[in-house]
Coordinates of C-alpha atoms in Angstrom, one line a residue:
M626 CA 0.0 0.0 0.0
I627 CA 2.8 2.4 0.8
R628 CA 4.5 1.7 -2.5
L629 CA 1.2 2.3 -4.4
V630 CA 0.6 5.6 -2.6
S631 CA 4.2 6.7 -3.4
K632 CA 3.7 5.9 -7.0
L633 CA 0.4 7.8 -7.2
I634 CA 2.1 10.8 -5.6
L635 CA 4.7 10.7 -8.4
I636 CA 2.3 10.0 -11.2
V637 CA -0.6 12.4 -10.6
P638 CA 1.4 15.6 -11.0
I639 CA 3.0 14.2 -14.1
L640 CA -0.4 13.4 -15.6
F641 CA -1.6 16.9 -15.0
L642 CA 1.5 18.3 -16.6
V643 CA 1.1 16.0 -19.7
L644 CA -2.5 17.0 -20.1
S645 CA -1.6 20.7 -19.8
L646 CA 1.3 20.5 -22.3
N647 CA -0.8 18.4 -24.7
S648 CA -3.5 21.0 -24.7
Q649 CA -1.0 23.8 -25.4
S650 CA 0.8 21.8 -28.1
V651 CA -2.3 20.9 -30.0
E652 CA -3.5 24.5 -30.0
N653 CA -0.1 26.0 -31.1
T654 CA 1.2 23.3 -33.5
D655 CA -0.1 22.2 -36.9
L656 CA 0.0 18.5 -36.4
P657 CA 0.4 16.4 -39.5
Q658 CA -2.5 14.0 -40.4
F659 CA -2.2 10.4 -41.8
S660 CA -4.5 9.0 -44.5
N661 CA -4.6 5.6 -46.1
V662 CA -3.4 6.0 -49.8
Q663 CA -2.7 2.3 -50.4
T664 CA -5.3 1.9 -53.3
A665 CA -4.6 5.4 -54.7
T666 CA -0.9 4.6 -55.0
G667 CA -1.5 1.4 -57.0
I668 CA -1.1 -1.1 -54.1
P669 CA -4.1 -3.5 -54.3
F670 CA -5.4 -5.9 -51.7
V671 CA -2.4 -8.0 -50.5
G672 CA -4.1 -10.7 -48.5
K673 CA -4.7 -11.2 -44.9
I674 CA -2.7 -12.3 -41.9
G675 CA 0.0 -9.8 -42.7
Q676 CA 3.6 -10.5 -41.4
S677 CA 6.6 -8.6 -42.8
A678 CA 7.1 -5.2 -44.5
T679 CA 10.2 -3.2 -45.3
W680 CA 11.3 -0.3 -47.5
G681 CA 14.4 -0.7 -49.7
D682 CA 15.7 1.1 -52.8
Y683 CA 16.7 -2.0 -54.7
N684 CA 17.5 -0.2 -58.0
L685 CA 19.1 2.9 -56.4
D686 CA 16.9 5.4 -58.1
G687 CA 16.2 7.3 -54.9
W688 CA 12.6 6.1 -54.4
P689 CA 12.1 3.5 -51.7
D690 CA 10.5 0.3 -52.9
L691 CA 8.3 -2.0 -50.7
F692 CA 8.5 -5.7 -49.9
L693 CA 5.7 -7.2 -47.9
S694 CA 4.3 -10.7 -47.0
N695 CA 1.3 -12.4 -45.5
S696 CA 0.6 -15.8 -44.2
D697 CA -2.8 -16.3 -45.9
R698 CA -3.6 -20.0 -46.7
R699 CA -6.8 -19.9 -48.8
P700 CA -8.8 -17.2 -50.4
R701 CA -11.8 -16.3 -48.3
R702 CA -14.6 -16.4 -50.9
K703 CA -17.4 -18.8 -51.3
R704 CA -17.3 -21.2 -54.2
P705 CA -20.0 -23.4 -55.6
R706 CA -19.7 -27.0 -54.5
Q707 CA -18.7 -29.4 -57.2
V708 CA -18.4 -33.2 -57.4
I709 CA -14.8 -34.4 -57.8
T710 CA -14.6 -37.5 -60.0
D711 CA -10.9 -37.5 -60.6
I712 CA -8.0 -36.5 -58.3
S713 CA -6.6 -34.3 -61.1
Q714 CA -9.5 -32.0 -60.6
L715 CA -8.1 -31.0 -57.1
K716 CA -6.2 -27.8 -57.6
K717 CA -4.7 -25.6 -55.0
P718 CA -5.7 -22.0 -55.3
N719 CA -3.0 -19.7 -56.6
I720 CA -2.5 -17.4 -53.6
Q721 CA 0.1 -14.7 -53.6
R722 CA 1.7 -14.3 -50.2
S723 CA 4.7 -12.0 -50.9
F724 CA 4.8 -8.9 -53.0
F725 CA 7.5 -6.5 -54.3
F726 CA 6.3 -3.0 -55.3
L727 CA 8.5 -0.9 -57.4
N728 CA 8.2 2.8 -56.5
Q729 CA 7.6 4.9 -59.6
E730 CA 7.8 8.4 -58.2
G731 CA 5.0 7.7 -55.6
Q732 CA 3.1 5.1 -57.6
F733 CA 3.7 1.4 -57.2
K734 CA 3.9 -1.6 -59.6
E735 CA 4.1 -5.2 -58.4
L736 CA 7.2 -7.0 -59.8
S737 CA 7.9 -10.0 -57.6
D738 CA 7.6 -12.6 -60.4
Y739 CA 9.7 -10.5 -62.8
L740 CA 12.4 -9.9 -60.2
G741 CA 12.7 -13.6 -59.1
I742 CA 11.3 -13.1 -55.6
P743 CA 9.5 -16.3 -54.4
N744 CA 5.9 -16.5 -53.4
G745 CA 6.5 -17.3 -49.7
Q746 CA 5.2 -16.7 -46.3
Y747 CA 7.8 -14.5 -44.7
R748 CA 7.9 -13.4 -41.1
T749 CA 10.9 -11.0 -41.5
A750 CA 12.5 -9.0 -44.2
T751 CA 15.7 -6.8 -44.0
W752 CA 18.1 -5.2 -46.5
A753 CA 21.9 -4.9 -46.5
D754 CA 24.6 -5.1 -49.2
Y755 CA 26.4 -8.2 -48.0
N756 CA 28.9 -8.3 -50.9
N757 CA 29.6 -4.5 -51.1
D758 CA 28.7 -4.3 -54.8
G759 CA 26.5 -1.2 -54.1
F760 CA 23.1 -2.9 -54.4
P761 CA 21.1 -3.8 -51.4
D762 CA 20.4 -7.6 -50.9
L763 CA 17.3 -9.0 -49.2
A764 CA 17.2 -11.4 -46.3
L765 CA 13.8 -13.2 -45.8
G766 CA 12.9 -15.3 -42.8
T767 CA 10.1 -17.9 -43.5
I768 CA 7.4 -18.8 -41.0
K769 CA 8.1 -22.5 -41.8
A770 CA 9.4 -24.2 -38.6
G771 CA 13.1 -25.0 -38.6
M772 CA 14.0 -23.4 -41.9
P773 CA 17.0 -20.9 -42.1
I774 CA 16.9 -17.4 -43.5
E775 CA 16.8 -17.1 -47.3
L776 CA 19.3 -14.6 -48.8
Y777 CA 18.5 -13.1 -52.2
K778 CA 21.4 -11.4 -54.0
N779 CA 20.5 -8.2 -55.9
I780 CA 21.8 -8.6 -59.4
D781 CA 22.6 -5.0 -60.5
G782 CA 19.2 -3.7 -59.6
I783 CA 17.6 -6.0 -62.2
S784 CA 16.7 -9.2 -60.5
F785 CA 17.3 -11.3 -57.3
L786 CA 19.0 -14.7 -57.0
D787 CA 18.7 -17.1 -54.0
I788 CA 22.3 -17.7 -52.9
S789 CA 21.5 -18.9 -49.3
E790 CA 23.1 -22.3 -49.6
E791 CA 26.2 -21.3 -51.4
A792 CA 26.6 -18.4 -49.0
G793 CA 26.5 -20.8 -46.0
I794 CA 23.3 -19.7 -44.4
T795 CA 22.0 -23.2 -43.7
K796 CA 21.4 -23.7 -40.0
Q797 CA 18.1 -25.3 -39.3
G798 CA 16.2 -26.1 -36.1
S799 CA 14.4 -23.0 -35.0
T800 CA 11.5 -20.9 -36.4
V801 CA 13.0 -17.6 -37.6
V802 CA 11.4 -14.5 -36.1
H803 CA 13.9 -11.8 -37.2
G804 CA 17.0 -11.4 -39.3
V805 CA 19.0 -8.3 -38.3
W806 CA 22.2 -6.9 -40.0
A807 CA 25.3 -5.3 -38.4
D808 CA 29.0 -5.3 -39.0
Y809 CA 29.7 -6.4 -35.5
D810 CA 33.5 -6.8 -36.0
N811 CA 33.9 -3.6 -38.0
D812 CA 35.8 -5.3 -40.9
G813 CA 33.7 -3.7 -43.6
N814 CA 31.5 -6.7 -44.3
V815 CA 27.9 -6.7 -42.8
D816 CA 27.1 -9.7 -40.7
L817 CA 23.7 -11.4 -40.0
F818 CA 22.0 -12.5 -36.8
Q819 CA 19.2 -14.9 -37.1
A820 CA 16.9 -14.7 -34.1
G821 CA 14.9 -17.8 -33.4
K822 CA 12.3 -19.1 -31.0
T823 CA 14.5 -21.8 -29.6
L824 CA 17.9 -21.3 -31.3
S825 CA 19.6 -18.2 -32.7
F826 CA 22.6 -18.0 -35.0
L827 CA 25.3 -15.5 -35.7
Y828 CA 26.7 -15.5 -39.2
R829 CA 30.0 -13.7 -39.8
N830 CA 30.5 -12.4 -43.3
K831 CA 33.9 -13.6 -44.5
G832 CA 34.1 -11.0 -47.3
N833 CA 34.2 -13.5 -50.1
G834 CA 30.5 -14.0 -50.6
T835 CA 30.2 -16.6 -47.8
F836 CA 29.3 -16.6 -44.1
E837 CA 30.5 -18.7 -41.2
E838 CA 28.3 -19.6 -38.2
L839 CA 30.1 -18.4 -35.1
T840 CA 27.4 -18.3 -32.5
E841 CA 29.1 -20.4 -29.8
L842 CA 32.6 -18.9 -30.4
A843 CA 31.1 -15.5 -30.0
G844 CA 29.5 -16.3 -26.7
L845 CA 25.9 -16.1 -27.9
N846 CA 25.0 -19.8 -27.7
G847 CA 22.4 -19.6 -24.9
K848 CA 19.0 -21.1 -25.7
F849 CA 16.5 -18.3 -25.2
L850 CA 12.8 -18.0 -26.2
T851 CA 13.8 -15.1 -28.5
N852 CA 11.1 -13.2 -30.3
S853 CA 13.3 -10.5 -31.9
A854 CA 16.7 -8.9 -31.8
L855 CA 18.2 -5.4 -32.1
W856 CA 21.8 -4.2 -32.8
F857 CA 22.7 -0.9 -31.3
D858 CA 25.8 0.8 -29.8
S859 CA 24.9 1.0 -26.1
N860 CA 28.1 2.6 -24.8
N861 CA 29.3 4.8 -27.8
D862 CA 32.5 2.8 -28.3
G863 CA 31.8 2.4 -32.1
Y864 CA 30.9 -1.3 -31.9
Q865 CA 27.4 -2.8 -32.2
D866 CA 26.0 -4.5 -29.1
L867 CA 23.2 -7.1 -29.3
F868 CA 19.8 -6.9 -27.4
L869 CA 17.7 -10.1 -27.4
V870 CA 14.0 -9.7 -27.0
N871 CA 12.7 -12.8 -25.2
K872 CA 9.8 -14.5 -23.6
G873 CA 11.1 -14.2 -20.1
S874 CA 14.2 -12.2 -19.3
N875 CA 15.6 -10.0 -22.1
K876 CA 19.4 -10.1 -22.7
L877 CA 22.0 -7.5 -23.5
F878 CA 25.3 -8.7 -24.9
L879 CA 28.2 -6.2 -24.9
N880 CA 30.5 -6.3 -27.9
Q881 CA 34.0 -6.8 -26.5
R882 CA 35.6 -5.7 -29.8
D883 CA 37.5 -9.0 -30.2
G884 CA 34.7 -11.0 -31.9
T885 CA 33.1 -12.0 -28.7
F886 CA 30.2 -10.8 -26.5
L887 CA 29.7 -10.5 -22.8
D888 CA 26.3 -10.9 -21.1
I889 CA 25.8 -7.6 -19.1
T890 CA 22.1 -7.9 -18.7
E891 CA 22.0 -7.7 -14.9
S892 CA 24.2 -4.6 -14.6
S893 CA 22.5 -2.9 -17.5
G894 CA 19.0 -3.0 -16.0
L895 CA 17.4 -4.2 -19.3
E896 CA 16.4 -7.6 -18.1
G897 CA 12.7 -6.7 -17.6
R898 CA 10.5 -9.1 -15.8
Q899 CA 10.4 -12.8 -16.0
I900 CA 6.7 -12.8 -16.6
W901 CA 7.1 -10.6 -19.7
N902 CA 6.6 -11.8 -23.2
T903 CA 8.6 -9.1 -25.0
T904 CA 7.8 -8.8 -28.7
S905 CA 10.0 -6.0 -30.0
A906 CA 12.6 -3.4 -29.3
C907 CA 13.7 -0.1 -30.9
A908 CA 16.5 2.3 -30.1
G909 CA 16.6 6.1 -30.3
D910 CA 18.1 9.1 -28.6
Y911 CA 14.9 10.7 -27.6
N912 CA 16.4 13.3 -25.2
G913 CA 19.4 14.4 -27.3
D914 CA 22.1 13.4 -24.7
G915 CA 24.1 11.4 -27.3
Y916 CA 23.2 7.9 -26.1
F917 CA 20.6 5.5 -27.5
D918 CA 17.7 4.7 -25.3
I919 CA 15.5 1.6 -25.6
Y920 CA 11.8 0.9 -25.8
V921 CA 10.3 -2.5 -25.6
T922 CA 6.8 -3.8 -26.2
N923 CA 5.2 -6.6 -24.3
I924 CA 2.2 -8.8 -24.8
G925 CA 0.2 -10.8 -22.2
R926 CA -1.2 -10.3 -18.8
A927 CA 0.5 -7.9 -16.3
S928 CA 2.7 -6.5 -19.1
G929 CA 2.9 -2.9 -20.1
N930 CA 5.6 -1.6 -22.4
A931 CA 8.8 -0.1 -21.1
L932 CA 11.0 2.9 -21.9
Y933 CA 14.6 2.7 -20.7
R934 CA 16.8 5.8 -20.5
N935 CA 20.5 5.2 -21.3
N936 CA 22.4 6.7 -18.3
G937 CA 25.7 6.8 -20.3
D938 CA 27.5 4.7 -17.7
G939 CA 26.5 1.2 -19.0
A940 CA 23.2 1.2 -17.1
F941 CA 19.6 2.0 -18.1
T942 CA 16.8 3.4 -16.0
N943 CA 13.1 2.4 -16.5
I944 CA 11.3 5.8 -16.8
T945 CA 8.0 4.4 -18.3
L946 CA 5.6 5.7 -15.7
E947 CA 7.2 9.2 -15.6
T948 CA 6.9 9.5 -19.4
N949 CA 3.4 8.1 -19.8
T950 CA 4.6 5.5 -22.4
D951 CA 3.6 2.2 -20.8
D952 CA 0.7 1.4 -23.3
V953 CA -1.6 -1.5 -22.5
G954 CA 0.5 -4.7 -22.4
D955 CA -0.7 -5.8 -25.9
G956 CA 2.3 -4.8 -27.9
R957 CA 3.4 -6.0 -31.3
T958 CA 6.1 -3.6 -32.6
C959 CA 7.7 -0.1 -32.1
A960 CA 9.7 2.6 -33.8
W961 CA 11.4 5.9 -33.0
I962 CA 10.5 8.5 -35.7
D963 CA 10.1 12.3 -35.9
F964 CA 6.6 12.3 -37.5
D965 CA 6.1 16.1 -37.2
A966 CA 9.7 17.1 -38.0
D967 CA 10.0 19.3 -34.9
G968 CA 13.5 17.9 -34.1
R969 CA 12.4 15.6 -31.3
L970 CA 12.1 11.8 -31.7
D971 CA 8.5 10.5 -31.2
L972 CA 7.5 6.9 -30.4
F973 CA 5.1 4.7 -32.3
S974 CA 3.8 1.4 -31.0
T975 CA 1.2 -1.1 -32.2
N976 CA -1.0 -3.6 -30.3
H977 CA -2.8 -6.9 -30.8
L978 CA -6.4 -5.8 -30.1
H979 CA -6.0 -2.2 -28.9
P980 CA -5.4 0.9 -31.0
N981 CA -2.0 2.0 -32.1
R982 CA -0.1 4.7 -30.1
L983 CA 1.9 7.6 -31.3
Y984 CA 3.6 9.2 -28.4
R985 CA 4.6 12.8 -29.3
N986 CA 7.8 14.0 -27.6
L987 CA 7.1 17.3 -25.9
G988 CA 10.7 17.6 -24.5
N989 CA 11.8 17.3 -20.8
E990 CA 11.0 13.6 -20.9
V991 CA 7.2 14.2 -21.4
F992 CA 5.2 12.3 -24.0
V993 CA 1.6 12.3 -24.9
D994 CA -0.4 10.0 -27.2
V995 CA -1.7 11.9 -30.2
A996 CA -2.6 8.9 -32.4
P997 CA -6.3 9.7 -32.4
L998 CA -5.6 13.4 -33.2
V999 CA -3.6 12.4 -36.3
S1000 CA -5.7 9.5 -37.5
I1001 CA -3.2 6.7 -37.0
D1002 CA -4.8 5.0 -34.0
E1003 CA -7.3 2.6 -35.6
P1004 CA -7.0 2.5 -39.4
I1005 CA -5.2 -0.8 -39.1
I1006 CA -4.9 -2.8 -35.9
D1007 CA -3.0 -5.9 -34.9
V1008 CA 0.0 -4.5 -36.8
F1009 CA 3.0 -6.8 -36.9
S1010 CA 5.2 -4.7 -39.2
A1011 CA 5.2 -0.9 -39.4
T1012 CA 7.9 0.2 -41.8
W1013 CA 8.6 4.0 -41.9
G1014 CA 9.9 5.7 -45.0
D1015 CA 9.4 8.8 -47.1
Y1016 CA 7.9 7.1 -50.1
D1017 CA 6.9 10.3 -52.0
R1018 CA 10.1 12.3 -51.0
D1019 CA 8.1 15.2 -49.6
G1020 CA 10.3 15.3 -46.5
F1021 CA 7.8 13.7 -44.0
L1022 CA 7.9 10.1 -42.9
D1023 CA 5.0 7.8 -44.1
V1024 CA 4.4 4.3 -42.8
F1025 CA 3.2 1.0 -44.3
L1026 CA 1.2 -1.0 -41.7
N1027 CA 1.0 -4.7 -42.3
G1028 CA -1.2 -6.5 -39.8
H1029 CA -3.4 -9.5 -39.2
I1030 CA -6.5 -7.4 -39.7
G1031 CA -5.6 -5.4 -42.8
T1032 CA -2.9 -3.2 -44.4
G1033 CA -2.5 0.4 -45.2
L1034 CA 0.0 2.9 -46.6
M1035 CA -0.5 5.8 -44.3
K1036 CA 0.6 9.1 -46.0
N1037 CA 1.9 11.9 -43.7
S1038 CA 0.4 15.2 -44.8
G1039 CA 3.3 17.1 -43.3
N1040 CA 3.3 20.6 -41.8
S1041 CA 5.4 23.8 -41.9
N1042 CA 8.5 22.3 -40.4
N1043 CA 11.7 21.5 -42.4
S1044 CA 13.5 18.2 -42.6
V1045 CA 16.6 16.6 -44.1
T1046 CA 17.1 13.0 -45.3
L1047 CA 20.7 11.7 -45.6
N1048 CA 21.6 8.7 -47.7
L1049 CA 25.0 7.4 -46.6
I1050 CA 27.4 5.4 -48.9
G1051 CA 30.2 3.6 -47.2
N1052 CA 33.5 3.0 -49.0
G1053 CA 32.9 -0.7 -49.4
L1054 CA 36.2 -1.5 -47.8
Q1055 CA 36.4 -0.7 -44.1
T1056 CA 32.7 0.3 -44.1
N1057 CA 29.9 -1.7 -45.7
S1058 CA 28.5 0.2 -48.7
M1059 CA 25.0 0.7 -47.1
A1060 CA 26.8 2.2 -44.1
I1061 CA 24.8 0.1 -41.6
G1062 CA 26.1 1.0 -38.2
A1063 CA 27.1 4.5 -39.1
R1064 CA 26.4 7.2 -36.5
V1065 CA 24.9 10.5 -37.7
E1066 CA 24.6 13.7 -35.7
V1067 CA 22.7 16.8 -36.9
I1068 CA 22.9 20.1 -35.1
S1069 CA 20.2 22.6 -35.8
G1070 CA 19.8 25.7 -33.6
D1071 CA 20.3 24.6 -30.0
E1072 CA 19.3 21.0 -30.7
T1073 CA 21.6 18.0 -31.3
Q1074 CA 20.0 14.9 -32.8
L1075 CA 21.5 11.4 -33.2
R1076 CA 20.5 8.5 -35.6
D1077 CA 22.2 5.3 -36.7
V1078 CA 21.8 3.4 -40.0
S1079 CA 19.9 0.4 -38.8
G1080 CA 19.9 -3.2 -40.1
G1081 CA 16.5 -4.0 -38.6
R1082 CA 14.4 -3.3 -35.6
G1083 CA 11.0 -3.8 -34.0
C1084 CA 9.1 -7.1 -34.3
C1085 CA 10.3 -8.1 -37.8
E1086 CA 10.9 -5.1 -40.0
Q1087 CA 13.3 -2.4 -41.1
D1088 CA 12.8 1.3 -42.0
M1089 CA 14.3 3.0 -45.0
L1090 CA 18.1 3.1 -44.8
P1091 CA 18.5 6.9 -45.4
V1092 CA 18.2 8.6 -42.1
H1093 CA 15.6 11.3 -41.6
F1094 CA 15.9 14.4 -39.3
G1095 CA 13.2 17.0 -38.6
I1096 CA 14.7 20.4 -37.9
G1097 CA 11.6 22.5 -37.1
Q1098 CA 11.9 26.1 -38.6
N1099 CA 15.7 26.0 -38.9
K1100 CA 17.3 26.3 -42.3
N1101 CA 20.9 25.7 -41.6
I1102 CA 22.4 22.5 -40.0
D1103 CA 25.8 21.0 -39.1
I1104 CA 26.3 17.3 -40.0
N1105 CA 28.8 14.9 -38.3
I1106 CA 29.2 11.3 -39.3
K1107 CA 31.2 8.5 -37.7
W1108 CA 31.5 5.6 -40.1
P1109 CA 32.0 2.0 -38.8
S1110 CA 35.6 2.2 -40.2
G1111 CA 36.3 5.0 -37.6
N1112 CA 36.5 7.6 -40.3
T1113 CA 34.6 10.9 -39.8
C1114 CA 33.0 13.4 -42.1
S1115 CA 31.7 16.8 -41.0
F1116 CA 29.8 19.5 -42.9
D1117 CA 29.1 22.9 -41.4
N1118 CA 26.3 25.3 -42.2
V1119 CA 24.5 23.1 -44.7
V1120 CA 21.5 25.0 -46.2
V1121 CA 18.2 23.1 -46.0
E1122 CA 15.5 23.7 -48.6
K1123 CA 12.1 22.1 -48.2
P1124 CA 12.4 19.2 -48.5
S1125 CA 16.2 18.4 -48.6
H1126 CA 17.8 15.1 -49.6
F1127 CA 21.5 14.6 -49.7
T1128 CA 23.8 11.6 -50.6
I1129 CA 27.0 11.5 -48.5
H1130 CA 30.0 9.4 -49.5
E1131 CA 32.6 8.2 -47.0
L1132 CA 35.2 8.3 -49.8
G1133 CA 36.2 11.9 -50.1
C1134 CA 33.5 13.1 -47.7
D1135 CA 31.4 14.3 -50.6
I1136 CA 27.8 15.6 -50.1
I1137 CA 25.5 15.7 -53.1
P1138 CA 22.0 17.2 -53.3
S1139 CA 19.0 15.0 -53.8
D1140 CA 18.3 15.8 -57.4
V1141 CA 21.5 14.0 -58.3
V1142 CA 21.1 10.3 -57.6
S1143 CA 24.5 8.7 -57.1
N1144 CA 25.8 5.4 -55.8

């Protein structure tokens, strides 16, 4: 009882503050609105029981393309009964379960058959350039029990070829729930972690087109009920650490920079509760202190979501109640994004049977749910994958929602704020060509923002690889980049038009405006 009273004493003033700030912010700020433009952009009905979705610019034309998948089994339409007299009359319905939509300047065309992408039921989809030829390749995790990830090589932006077996990605024995990319040893070749329900595998990229499975040697051979995984640099040492999202205790493995990992879960404070069934995790520096914070979603009884602030000393503090971000314990996935381009990272989460949440960051560690105000709370529910990307290049982040109860391409109407999108190109030697793991800092006015180029997050998805920054009413920014190689590039007083897109090359530290597509 004493503990409950003390919590109420802490929470009640915060709730009053949140309500007050929310009222002021809604009155004084033109909040963007979301509308479902799936049909209007050429994306038809794509089946039910949605699973994966991800943006990736496979042909390097500057327009993010869309892969998505469902686990439909049979078309749900009534058919007249017929008498079968011969077994040859039994035909399985031709059901399309995976789709690849080419982005043609904001309109989409389905090309999966033409590109050689199989018609499969995929739980996870993530992009990375595993062979550093400049074109992003696609890793797909099937829902079929025991099957490994399938790796599809991008052939010069023309087609895809399944090279999983010859690449050495063959380990079986666990249902794949997420495949996430990171160059964990900083050798310039992006590696793959396959998260599984019973077994997970770490594949090290050897740099010759093949991978070697090093899970046990790396110290990651524990058997956890893993639902997802997330790479992020927890201590700013330039190496990617691994967070495992589990049923039961979550795990944080510190990269020891020698090819091995150390379990620091207990000292980090990220273990969570044993009764949790954690479904996803996402990392973002919501308070601008230069360290990545963590949000996790949980599903099941007695489980709310949790926001952990990175203290900068190797430990995290649970600040969920103070920030009003606990949700309802029905979580599917999450993402840190600046939907209103005001320069502060906002938080999006989805639920099984409850509405989506969009926690607007008001600063000073105060968030308020504005999902109903911007029409993104209930257009699609039970969303497994929510992939964010600026599909129409207007400077504001849109999102494709793929769920068990429908799909939708939710267009962001935007507002009067400015933004900048940075497409990073690594040198392909010490840094992988897609620059996964690069750390990007943008300074605008008195605000400093941090992003990383991520190889996957959330339940089972990945956002567009170019990093997006809202900068409010500012028109000049400074950009600092630390590449996985350790090289740095800095650009001072960059003029931002509306919208602004730049491509930045590690080699020569070149920065090229968006109207010039270069790779």
